[in-house]
XYZ file of C-alpha atoms in Angstrom:
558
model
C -47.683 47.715 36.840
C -44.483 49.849 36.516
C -45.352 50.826 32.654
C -48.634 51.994 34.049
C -46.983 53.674 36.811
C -44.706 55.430 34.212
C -41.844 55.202 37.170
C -39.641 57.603 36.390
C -35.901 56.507 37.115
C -35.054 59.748 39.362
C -37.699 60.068 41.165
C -38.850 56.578 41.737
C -37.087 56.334 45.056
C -38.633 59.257 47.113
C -42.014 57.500 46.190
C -41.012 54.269 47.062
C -39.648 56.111 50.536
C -43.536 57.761 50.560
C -44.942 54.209 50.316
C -42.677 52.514 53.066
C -44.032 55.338 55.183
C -47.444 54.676 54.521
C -46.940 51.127 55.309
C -45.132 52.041 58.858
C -41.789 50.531 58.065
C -39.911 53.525 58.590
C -40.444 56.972 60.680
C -40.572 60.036 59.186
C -37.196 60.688 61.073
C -35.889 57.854 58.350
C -37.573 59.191 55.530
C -35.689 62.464 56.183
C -32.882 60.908 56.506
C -32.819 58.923 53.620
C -34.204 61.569 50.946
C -31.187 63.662 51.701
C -28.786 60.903 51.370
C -30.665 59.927 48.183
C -30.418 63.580 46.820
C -26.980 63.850 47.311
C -26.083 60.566 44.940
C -27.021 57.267 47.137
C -28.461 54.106 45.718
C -31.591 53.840 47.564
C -30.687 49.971 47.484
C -27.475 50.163 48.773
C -29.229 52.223 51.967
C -32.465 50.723 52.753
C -30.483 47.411 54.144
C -29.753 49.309 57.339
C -33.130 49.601 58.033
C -34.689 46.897 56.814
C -34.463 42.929 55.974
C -33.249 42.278 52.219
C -36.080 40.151 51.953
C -38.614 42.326 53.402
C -37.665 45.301 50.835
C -38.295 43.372 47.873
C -41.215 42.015 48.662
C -42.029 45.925 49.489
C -40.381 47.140 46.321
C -42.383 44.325 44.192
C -45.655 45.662 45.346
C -45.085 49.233 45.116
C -43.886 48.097 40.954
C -46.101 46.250 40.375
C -43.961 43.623 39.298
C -43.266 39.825 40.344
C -40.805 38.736 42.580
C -38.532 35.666 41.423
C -36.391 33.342 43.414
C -33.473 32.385 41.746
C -32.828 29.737 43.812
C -35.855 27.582 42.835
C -34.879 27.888 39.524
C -32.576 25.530 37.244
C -31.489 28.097 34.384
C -30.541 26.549 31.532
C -27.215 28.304 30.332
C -28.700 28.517 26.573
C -31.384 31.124 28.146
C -28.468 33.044 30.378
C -26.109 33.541 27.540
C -28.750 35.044 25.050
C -26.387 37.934 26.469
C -23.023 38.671 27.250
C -21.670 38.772 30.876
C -20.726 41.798 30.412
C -24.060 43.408 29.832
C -25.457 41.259 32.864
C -22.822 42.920 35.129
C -23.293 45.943 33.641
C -26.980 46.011 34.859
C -27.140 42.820 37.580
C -29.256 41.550 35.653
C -29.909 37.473 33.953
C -32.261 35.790 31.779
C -33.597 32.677 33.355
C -36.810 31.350 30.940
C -38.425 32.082 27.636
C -42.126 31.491 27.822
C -44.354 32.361 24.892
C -41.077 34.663 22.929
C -41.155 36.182 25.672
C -37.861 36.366 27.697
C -38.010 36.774 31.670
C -35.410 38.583 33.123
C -34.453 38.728 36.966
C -33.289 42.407 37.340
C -31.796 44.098 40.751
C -33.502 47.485 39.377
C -36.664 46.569 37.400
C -37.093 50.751 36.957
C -34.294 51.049 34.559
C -35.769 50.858 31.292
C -32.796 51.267 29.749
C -31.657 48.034 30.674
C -35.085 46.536 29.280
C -34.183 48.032 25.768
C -30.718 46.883 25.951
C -31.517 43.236 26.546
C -34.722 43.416 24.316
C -32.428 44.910 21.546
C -29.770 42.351 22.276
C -31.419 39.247 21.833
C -34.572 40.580 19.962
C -37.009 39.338 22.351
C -39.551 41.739 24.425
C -38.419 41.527 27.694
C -40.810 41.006 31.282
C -38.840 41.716 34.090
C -38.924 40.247 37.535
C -37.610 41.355 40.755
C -34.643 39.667 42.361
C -31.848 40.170 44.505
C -28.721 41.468 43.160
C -26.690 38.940 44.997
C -28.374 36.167 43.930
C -28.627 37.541 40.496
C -24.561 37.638 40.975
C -24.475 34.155 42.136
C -26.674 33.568 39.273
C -24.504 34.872 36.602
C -21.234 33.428 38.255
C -22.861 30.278 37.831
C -24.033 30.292 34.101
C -20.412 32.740 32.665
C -17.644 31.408 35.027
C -15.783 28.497 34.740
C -14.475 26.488 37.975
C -11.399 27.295 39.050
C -10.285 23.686 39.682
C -10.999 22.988 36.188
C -7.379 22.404 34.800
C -6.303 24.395 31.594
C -4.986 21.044 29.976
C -9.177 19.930 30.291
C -10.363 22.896 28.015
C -10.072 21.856 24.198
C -11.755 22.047 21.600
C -12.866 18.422 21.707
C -14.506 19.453 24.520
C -16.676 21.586 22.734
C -17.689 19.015 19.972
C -19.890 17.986 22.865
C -22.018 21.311 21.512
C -23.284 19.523 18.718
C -25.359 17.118 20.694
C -26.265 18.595 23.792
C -27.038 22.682 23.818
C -27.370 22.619 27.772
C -24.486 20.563 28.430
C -22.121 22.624 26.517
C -23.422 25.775 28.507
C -22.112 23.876 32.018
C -18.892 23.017 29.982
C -17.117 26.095 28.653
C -19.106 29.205 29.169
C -18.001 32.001 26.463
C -15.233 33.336 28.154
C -12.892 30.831 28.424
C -14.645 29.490 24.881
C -13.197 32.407 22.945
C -9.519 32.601 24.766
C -9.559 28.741 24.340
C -10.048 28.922 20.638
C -7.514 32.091 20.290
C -4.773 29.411 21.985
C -5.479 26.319 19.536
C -5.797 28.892 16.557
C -2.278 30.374 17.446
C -0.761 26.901 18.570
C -1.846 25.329 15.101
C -0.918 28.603 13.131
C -4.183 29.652 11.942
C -4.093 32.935 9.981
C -7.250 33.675 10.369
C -10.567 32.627 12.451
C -14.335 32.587 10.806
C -17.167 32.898 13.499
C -19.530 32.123 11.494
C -23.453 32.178 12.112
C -25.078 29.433 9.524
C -29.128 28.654 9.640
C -29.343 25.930 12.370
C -25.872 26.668 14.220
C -22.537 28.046 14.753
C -19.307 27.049 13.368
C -15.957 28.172 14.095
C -13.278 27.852 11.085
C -9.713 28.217 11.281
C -7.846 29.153 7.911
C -4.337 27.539 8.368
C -1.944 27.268 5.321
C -4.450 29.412 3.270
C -7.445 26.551 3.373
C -10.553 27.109 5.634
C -11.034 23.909 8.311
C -14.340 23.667 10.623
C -12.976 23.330 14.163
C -15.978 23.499 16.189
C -19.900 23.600 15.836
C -21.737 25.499 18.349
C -25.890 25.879 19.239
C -26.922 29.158 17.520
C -28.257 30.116 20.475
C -24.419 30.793 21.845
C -23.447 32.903 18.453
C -25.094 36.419 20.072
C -22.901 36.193 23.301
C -19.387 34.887 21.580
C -20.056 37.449 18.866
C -20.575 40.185 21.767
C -17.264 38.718 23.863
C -15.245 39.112 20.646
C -16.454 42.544 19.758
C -16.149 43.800 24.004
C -12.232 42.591 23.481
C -11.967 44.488 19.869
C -13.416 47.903 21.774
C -16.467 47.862 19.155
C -20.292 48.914 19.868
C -21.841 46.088 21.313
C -25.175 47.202 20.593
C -24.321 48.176 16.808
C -25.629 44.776 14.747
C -26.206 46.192 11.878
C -23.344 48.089 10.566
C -19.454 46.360 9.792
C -17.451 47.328 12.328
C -13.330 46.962 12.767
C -11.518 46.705 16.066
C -8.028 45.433 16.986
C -7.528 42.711 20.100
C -4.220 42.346 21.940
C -3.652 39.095 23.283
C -1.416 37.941 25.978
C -0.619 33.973 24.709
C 2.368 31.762 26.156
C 4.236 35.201 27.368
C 4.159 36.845 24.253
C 1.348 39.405 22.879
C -0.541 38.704 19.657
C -1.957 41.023 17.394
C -5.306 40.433 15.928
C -7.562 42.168 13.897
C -11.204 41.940 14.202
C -13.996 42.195 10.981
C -17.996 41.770 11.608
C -20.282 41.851 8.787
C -24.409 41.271 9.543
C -25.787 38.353 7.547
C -29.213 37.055 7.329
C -28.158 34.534 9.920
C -26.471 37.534 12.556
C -23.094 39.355 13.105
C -20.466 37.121 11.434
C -16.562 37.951 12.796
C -13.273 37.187 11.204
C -10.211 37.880 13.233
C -6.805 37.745 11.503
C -3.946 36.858 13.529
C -0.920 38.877 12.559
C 2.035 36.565 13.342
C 4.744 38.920 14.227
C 7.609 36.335 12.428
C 6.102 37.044 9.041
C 7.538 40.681 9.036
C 10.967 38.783 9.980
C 11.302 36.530 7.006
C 13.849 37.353 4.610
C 13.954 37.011 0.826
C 15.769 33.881 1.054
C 12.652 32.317 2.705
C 10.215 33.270 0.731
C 10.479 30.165 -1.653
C 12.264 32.718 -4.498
C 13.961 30.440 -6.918
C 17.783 31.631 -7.046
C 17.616 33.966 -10.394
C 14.507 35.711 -9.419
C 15.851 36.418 -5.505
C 18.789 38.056 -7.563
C 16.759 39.904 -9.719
C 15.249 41.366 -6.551
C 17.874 41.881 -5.442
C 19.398 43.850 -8.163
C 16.651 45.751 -8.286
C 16.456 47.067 -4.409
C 20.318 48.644 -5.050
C 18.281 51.353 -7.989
C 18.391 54.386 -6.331
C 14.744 55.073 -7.628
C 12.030 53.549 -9.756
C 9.109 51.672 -8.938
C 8.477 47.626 -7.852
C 5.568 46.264 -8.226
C 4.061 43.356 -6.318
C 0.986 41.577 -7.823
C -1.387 38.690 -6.653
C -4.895 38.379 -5.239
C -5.857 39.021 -1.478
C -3.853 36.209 0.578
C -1.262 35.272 -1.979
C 1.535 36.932 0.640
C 2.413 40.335 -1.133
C 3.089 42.438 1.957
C 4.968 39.754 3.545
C 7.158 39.978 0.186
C 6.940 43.769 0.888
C 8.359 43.790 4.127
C 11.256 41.145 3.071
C 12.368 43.872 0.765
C 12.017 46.961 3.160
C 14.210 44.791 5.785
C 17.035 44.527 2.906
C 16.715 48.068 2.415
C 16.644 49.257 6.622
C 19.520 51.474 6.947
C 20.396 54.599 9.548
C 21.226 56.662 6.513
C 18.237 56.012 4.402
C 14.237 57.697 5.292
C 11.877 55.065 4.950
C 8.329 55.530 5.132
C 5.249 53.585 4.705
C 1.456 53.825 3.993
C -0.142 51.047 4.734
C -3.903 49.668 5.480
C -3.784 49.116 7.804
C -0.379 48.523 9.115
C -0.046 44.647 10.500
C 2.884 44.995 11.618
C 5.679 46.894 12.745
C 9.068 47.173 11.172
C 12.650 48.777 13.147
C 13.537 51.836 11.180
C 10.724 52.149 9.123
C 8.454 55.169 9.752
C 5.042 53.686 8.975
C 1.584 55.591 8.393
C -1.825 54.112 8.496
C -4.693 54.814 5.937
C -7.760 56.274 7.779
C -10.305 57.531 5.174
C -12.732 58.865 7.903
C -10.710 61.464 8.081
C -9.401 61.741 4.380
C -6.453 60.109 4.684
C -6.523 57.627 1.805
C -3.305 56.355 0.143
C -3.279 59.279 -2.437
C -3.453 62.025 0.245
C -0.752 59.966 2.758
C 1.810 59.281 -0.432
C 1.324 63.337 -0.838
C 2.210 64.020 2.557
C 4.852 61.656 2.788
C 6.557 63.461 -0.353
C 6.992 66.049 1.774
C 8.635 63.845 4.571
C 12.509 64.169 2.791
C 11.738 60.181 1.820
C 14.552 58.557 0.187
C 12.141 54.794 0.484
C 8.323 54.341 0.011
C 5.863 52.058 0.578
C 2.788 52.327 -0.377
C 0.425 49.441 0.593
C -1.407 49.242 -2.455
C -2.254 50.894 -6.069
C -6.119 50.706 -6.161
C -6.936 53.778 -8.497
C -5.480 56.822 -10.755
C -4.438 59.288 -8.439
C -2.204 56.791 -5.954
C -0.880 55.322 -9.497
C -0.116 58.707 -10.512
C 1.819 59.966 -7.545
C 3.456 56.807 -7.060
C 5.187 56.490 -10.523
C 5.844 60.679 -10.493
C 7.836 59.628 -7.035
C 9.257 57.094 -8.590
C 10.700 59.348 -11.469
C 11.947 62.146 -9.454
C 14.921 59.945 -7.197
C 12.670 57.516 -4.683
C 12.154 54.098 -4.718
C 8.789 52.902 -4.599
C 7.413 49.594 -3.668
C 3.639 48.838 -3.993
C 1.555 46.204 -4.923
C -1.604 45.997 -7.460
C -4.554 43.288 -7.592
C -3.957 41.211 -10.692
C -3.070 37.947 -11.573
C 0.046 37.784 -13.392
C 2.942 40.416 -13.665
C 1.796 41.187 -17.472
C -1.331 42.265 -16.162
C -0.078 44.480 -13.270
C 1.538 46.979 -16.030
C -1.536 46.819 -18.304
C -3.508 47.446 -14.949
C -1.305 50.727 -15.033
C -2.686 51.033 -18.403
C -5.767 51.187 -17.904
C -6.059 53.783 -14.800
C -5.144 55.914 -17.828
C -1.634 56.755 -16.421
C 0.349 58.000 -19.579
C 2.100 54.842 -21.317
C 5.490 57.236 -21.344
C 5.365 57.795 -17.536
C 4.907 53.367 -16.817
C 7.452 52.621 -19.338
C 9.762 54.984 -17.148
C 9.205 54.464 -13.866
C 8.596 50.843 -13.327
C 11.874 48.766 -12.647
C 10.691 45.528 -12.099
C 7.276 43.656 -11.561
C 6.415 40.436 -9.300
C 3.657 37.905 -9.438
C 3.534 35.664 -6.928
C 0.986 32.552 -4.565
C 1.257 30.440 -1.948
C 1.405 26.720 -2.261
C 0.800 24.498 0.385
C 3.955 22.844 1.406
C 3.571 18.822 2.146
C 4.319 17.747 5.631
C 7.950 16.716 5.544
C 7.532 13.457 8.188
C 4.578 11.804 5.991
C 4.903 12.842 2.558
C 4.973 9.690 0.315
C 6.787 9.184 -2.972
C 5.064 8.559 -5.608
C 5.077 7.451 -9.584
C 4.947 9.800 -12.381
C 2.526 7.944 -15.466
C 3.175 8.157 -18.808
C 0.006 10.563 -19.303
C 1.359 12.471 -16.499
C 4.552 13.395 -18.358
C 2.904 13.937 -21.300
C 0.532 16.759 -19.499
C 2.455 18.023 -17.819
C 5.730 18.190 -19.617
C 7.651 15.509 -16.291
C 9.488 13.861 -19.298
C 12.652 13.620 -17.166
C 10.840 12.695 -13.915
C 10.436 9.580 -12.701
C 9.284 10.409 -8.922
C 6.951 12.744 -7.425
C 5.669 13.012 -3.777
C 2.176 13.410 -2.644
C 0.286 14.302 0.857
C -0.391 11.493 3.703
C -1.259 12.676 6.667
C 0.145 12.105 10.524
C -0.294 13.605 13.629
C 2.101 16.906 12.787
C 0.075 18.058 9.994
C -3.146 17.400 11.909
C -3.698 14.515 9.324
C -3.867 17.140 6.358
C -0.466 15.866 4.886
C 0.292 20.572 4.406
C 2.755 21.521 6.793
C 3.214 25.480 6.059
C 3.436 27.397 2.645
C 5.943 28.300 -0.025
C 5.726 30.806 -2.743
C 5.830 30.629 -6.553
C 7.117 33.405 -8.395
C 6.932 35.194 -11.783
C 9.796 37.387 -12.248
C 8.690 40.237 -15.084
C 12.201 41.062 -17.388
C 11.380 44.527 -17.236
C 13.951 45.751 -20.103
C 13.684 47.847 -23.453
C 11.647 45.403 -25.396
C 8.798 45.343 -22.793
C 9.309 49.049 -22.548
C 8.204 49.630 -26.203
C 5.495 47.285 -25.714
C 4.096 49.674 -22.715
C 4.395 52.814 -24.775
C 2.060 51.081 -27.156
C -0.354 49.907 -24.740
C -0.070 46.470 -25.656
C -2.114 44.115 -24.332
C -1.348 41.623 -21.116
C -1.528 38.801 -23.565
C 1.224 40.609 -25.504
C 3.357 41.462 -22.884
C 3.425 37.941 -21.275
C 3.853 36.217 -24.642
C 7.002 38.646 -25.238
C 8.011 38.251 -21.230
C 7.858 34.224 -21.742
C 9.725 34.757 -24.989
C 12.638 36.556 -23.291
C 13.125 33.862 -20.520
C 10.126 34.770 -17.652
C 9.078 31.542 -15.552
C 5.537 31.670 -15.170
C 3.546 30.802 -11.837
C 2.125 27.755 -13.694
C 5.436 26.821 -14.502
C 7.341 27.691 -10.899
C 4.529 25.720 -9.245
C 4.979 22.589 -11.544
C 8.967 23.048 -10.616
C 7.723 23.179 -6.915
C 5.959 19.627 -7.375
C 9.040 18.239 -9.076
C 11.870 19.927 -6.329
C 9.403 17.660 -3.798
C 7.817 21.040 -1.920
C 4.368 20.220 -3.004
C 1.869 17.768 -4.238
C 0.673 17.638 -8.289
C -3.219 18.146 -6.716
C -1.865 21.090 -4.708
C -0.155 22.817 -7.714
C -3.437 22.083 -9.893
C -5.741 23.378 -7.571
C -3.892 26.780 -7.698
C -3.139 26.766 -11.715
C -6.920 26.585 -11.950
C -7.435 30.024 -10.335
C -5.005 32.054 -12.707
């Protein structure tokens, strides 16, 4: 056998040359020949066909290894078994699975020597390998069969309810939509239905795909488990990750050619106890377009915004969990502010998109550059306008509201819930009260509501008990979700923000330089005329945006 042997990739050739001689199927004359050939860089396989029948070499070849010879052609593989791996790595090698017998997977391989292939594949699908002998083109017609799709299968024919097939029949789904045209399928119904992000997500018996549109996971497909190792290894091949790397999170970046344009998206994996899970985020290029006035700002907090972007420094604050839409707010306010005559300039991470005029730097702690050390450096950039993705400890806080007390304006944004808590946040990085109370000029909160689908959304009756909760006295009509075709039956069509709109003046000032307490602040704040995201939302419901359930479900979470 060839581990007996101990074959030696090099030098495996000149013996095998020895042993044709031996066995009289070439002269000496050849031998010479073909050693020097060999020596100087040839693939003994790609020279021994000029001298002897394909068949007639393997047969050769699997004697003198020690190993079996397999005819692909007798066998049926079953597409679950081929795409334990990617394509790619059965290219890479000409090499395909084609049975598991006792966890033990057989592999037809073109060059059974190469041990490196054995590891990859063993490592790959965590099986041990036993390799057979085969020819590489029939290994290629092999692997065409079980990856490609037919040509004369029309686009219009590949959709997702195609793939629902994969919940009943593992083998048939294989024949259907190999993983190639699988993952750039999903990509297209993911962009055509707006989906901010996509969830590959490995579970205990299979593999679902979720789609996150208008901030709500939905399940689009279910897949054998059996397929999650090879779409998982497609997505991270198009990201430019380590293919072999299961173990560690990894980040990449795919650019997408869709319907003539190119999409951005942004690729995660994290290893669970079920395998590699991936989340790509799709960064829709229009949300760095959208102006204030589309944000859902109600009129006297869009002019508060305003007001505040004409201070020639002093620092705004943005506030909300992950997902509530505070960069898209930030980039609405850096396109008010885009001007020839002004420096603007960015740290971001990472940057999702990119903004005319606006000289934007990306976080990259690997090397040290963390928002701290790139707000530093960009102090020394002659910046008249920063942005600076987000305030997660002292040092950022600290530079950002010295910069915004020595003639910049700063925008940022901070993890809390409500605008009181984004100054006591501030607070509590132990930045001094004196140095908040001066350099912040104004404060956001904000979430996203889903908006109901405008062609199905049904009137409905506000109760007595309803009023009386939730303070409708004067309304008589409210509207709640249906469902129809445009909204895929959901009865959301898109999102709208609500707003809290911190009056950032003397009064709350004096409260900072105390280091009064969020509850304190907001009290005060609600006292002095502050709509509150409970409240905005609840004026959402009653302008007809959203439904009562929708505008409950997010009051819970604050």
């Amino acid at each position: 056998m060839l581990a007996q042997k101990n074959v030696n990739q090099d030098i495996w050739a000149i013996e095998f040359l020895d042993y044709l001689l031996l066995q009289m199927l070439i002269s000496p004359e050849d031998k010479e020949v073909l050693q020097k050939k060999i020596s100087l860089g040839e693939a003994i396989d790609d020279l021994l066909p000029d001298y002897l029948p394909e068949e007639e070499v393997l047969n050769q070849k699997s004697a003198f290894l020690g190993i079996k010879r397999v005819h692909l052609s007798s066998w049926q593989i079953k597409p679950d078994i081929a795409l334990l791996i990617p394509e790619e790595l059965a290219l890479k090698y000409t090499l395909i699975p084609y049975a598991l017998e006792e966890g033990r997977l057989l592999v037809a391989m073109a060059n059974p020597v190469n041990r490196k292939a054995w590891d990859d594949v063993s490592f790959y699908t965590g099986y041990q390998v036993e390799p057979y002998l085969a020819g590489a083109e029939e290994i290629k017609l092999a692997i065409r069969n079980c990856f490609t799709v037919n040509n004369s299968t029309p686009d219009s024919e590949i959709t997702l309810a195609s793939y629902s097939s994969w919940k009943i029949s593992e083998e048939d789904a294989g024949r259907e939509a190999p993983v190639i045209r699988l993952v750039d399928s999903l990509f297209r119904q993911a962009i055509k239905e707006q989906a901010s992000d996509i969830h590959w997500e490995p579970q205990e018996n299979c593999f679902k795909i979720k789609f996150r549109i208008d901030g709500l996971l939905e399940v689009k497909a279910t897949l054998p488990l059996g397929m999650a190792r090879s779409v998982v290894a497609r997505l991270k091949l198009m990201a430019g990750m380590d293919v072999t790397e299961r173990r560690l999170p990894q980040d990449g970046r795919i650019m997408l050619e869709v319907a003539s344009k190119t999409v951005d998206i942004r690729v995660s994996s994290l290893t669970t106890v079920y395998g590699e899970k991936i989340v790509t985020r799709i960064l829709d290029q229009e949300t760095a377009r959208r102006s204030l006035a589309e944000l859902g700002m109600r009129p006297e907090v869009e002019e508060g915004v305003r007001k505040l972007l004409r201070l020639p420094f002093g620092l705004i604050l943005v506030s909300g969990p992950t997902g509530s839409g505070k960069t898209t707010t930030l980039y609405a306010l850096l396109r008010e502010l885009q001007s020839e005559t002004l420096n603007i300039v960015s740290i971001e991470d990472p940057v999702e998109y990119r903004l005319p005029g606006v000289n934007q730097a990306q976080v990259n702690t690997r090397i040290g550059l963390d928002f701290a050390a790139g707000l530093r450096a960009i102090l020394r950039q002659d910046p008249d306008i920063i942005m600076v993705g987000e305030i997660r400890d002292k040092e950022t806080a600290r530079i950002a509201t010295a910069a915004a007390l020595t003639g910049h304006l700063v925008l940022s944004t901070v993890h809390t819930n409500t605008a009181a808590e984004a100054l006591a946040r501030l607070l509590d990085m132990d930045i001094d009260p004196y140095l908040v109370a001066a350099s912040i000029c104004g404060v956001i909160s904000q979430r996203l509501l889903r908006k109901l689908c405008p062609f199905c959304r049904e009137p409905r009756p506000v109760s007595a008990q309803m009023k009386e909760t939730f303070n409708l006295q004067n309304v008589e009509v409210i509207y709640g979700a249906k469902g129809c075709p445009k909204c895929r039956g959901t009865g959301y069509l898109g999102r709208i923000g609500i707003h809290e709109f911190l009056p950032y003046n003397q009064e709350i000032k004096e409260l900072v330089l105390k280091k009064s307490s969020s509850a304190l602040l907001e009290k005060t704040s609600r006292a002095l005329g502050m709509i509150t995201l409970q409240e905005d939302a609840l004026l959402k419901v009653v302008e007809g945006y959203t439904s009562l359930e929708e505008a409950m479900r997010l009051i819970a979470g604050i």
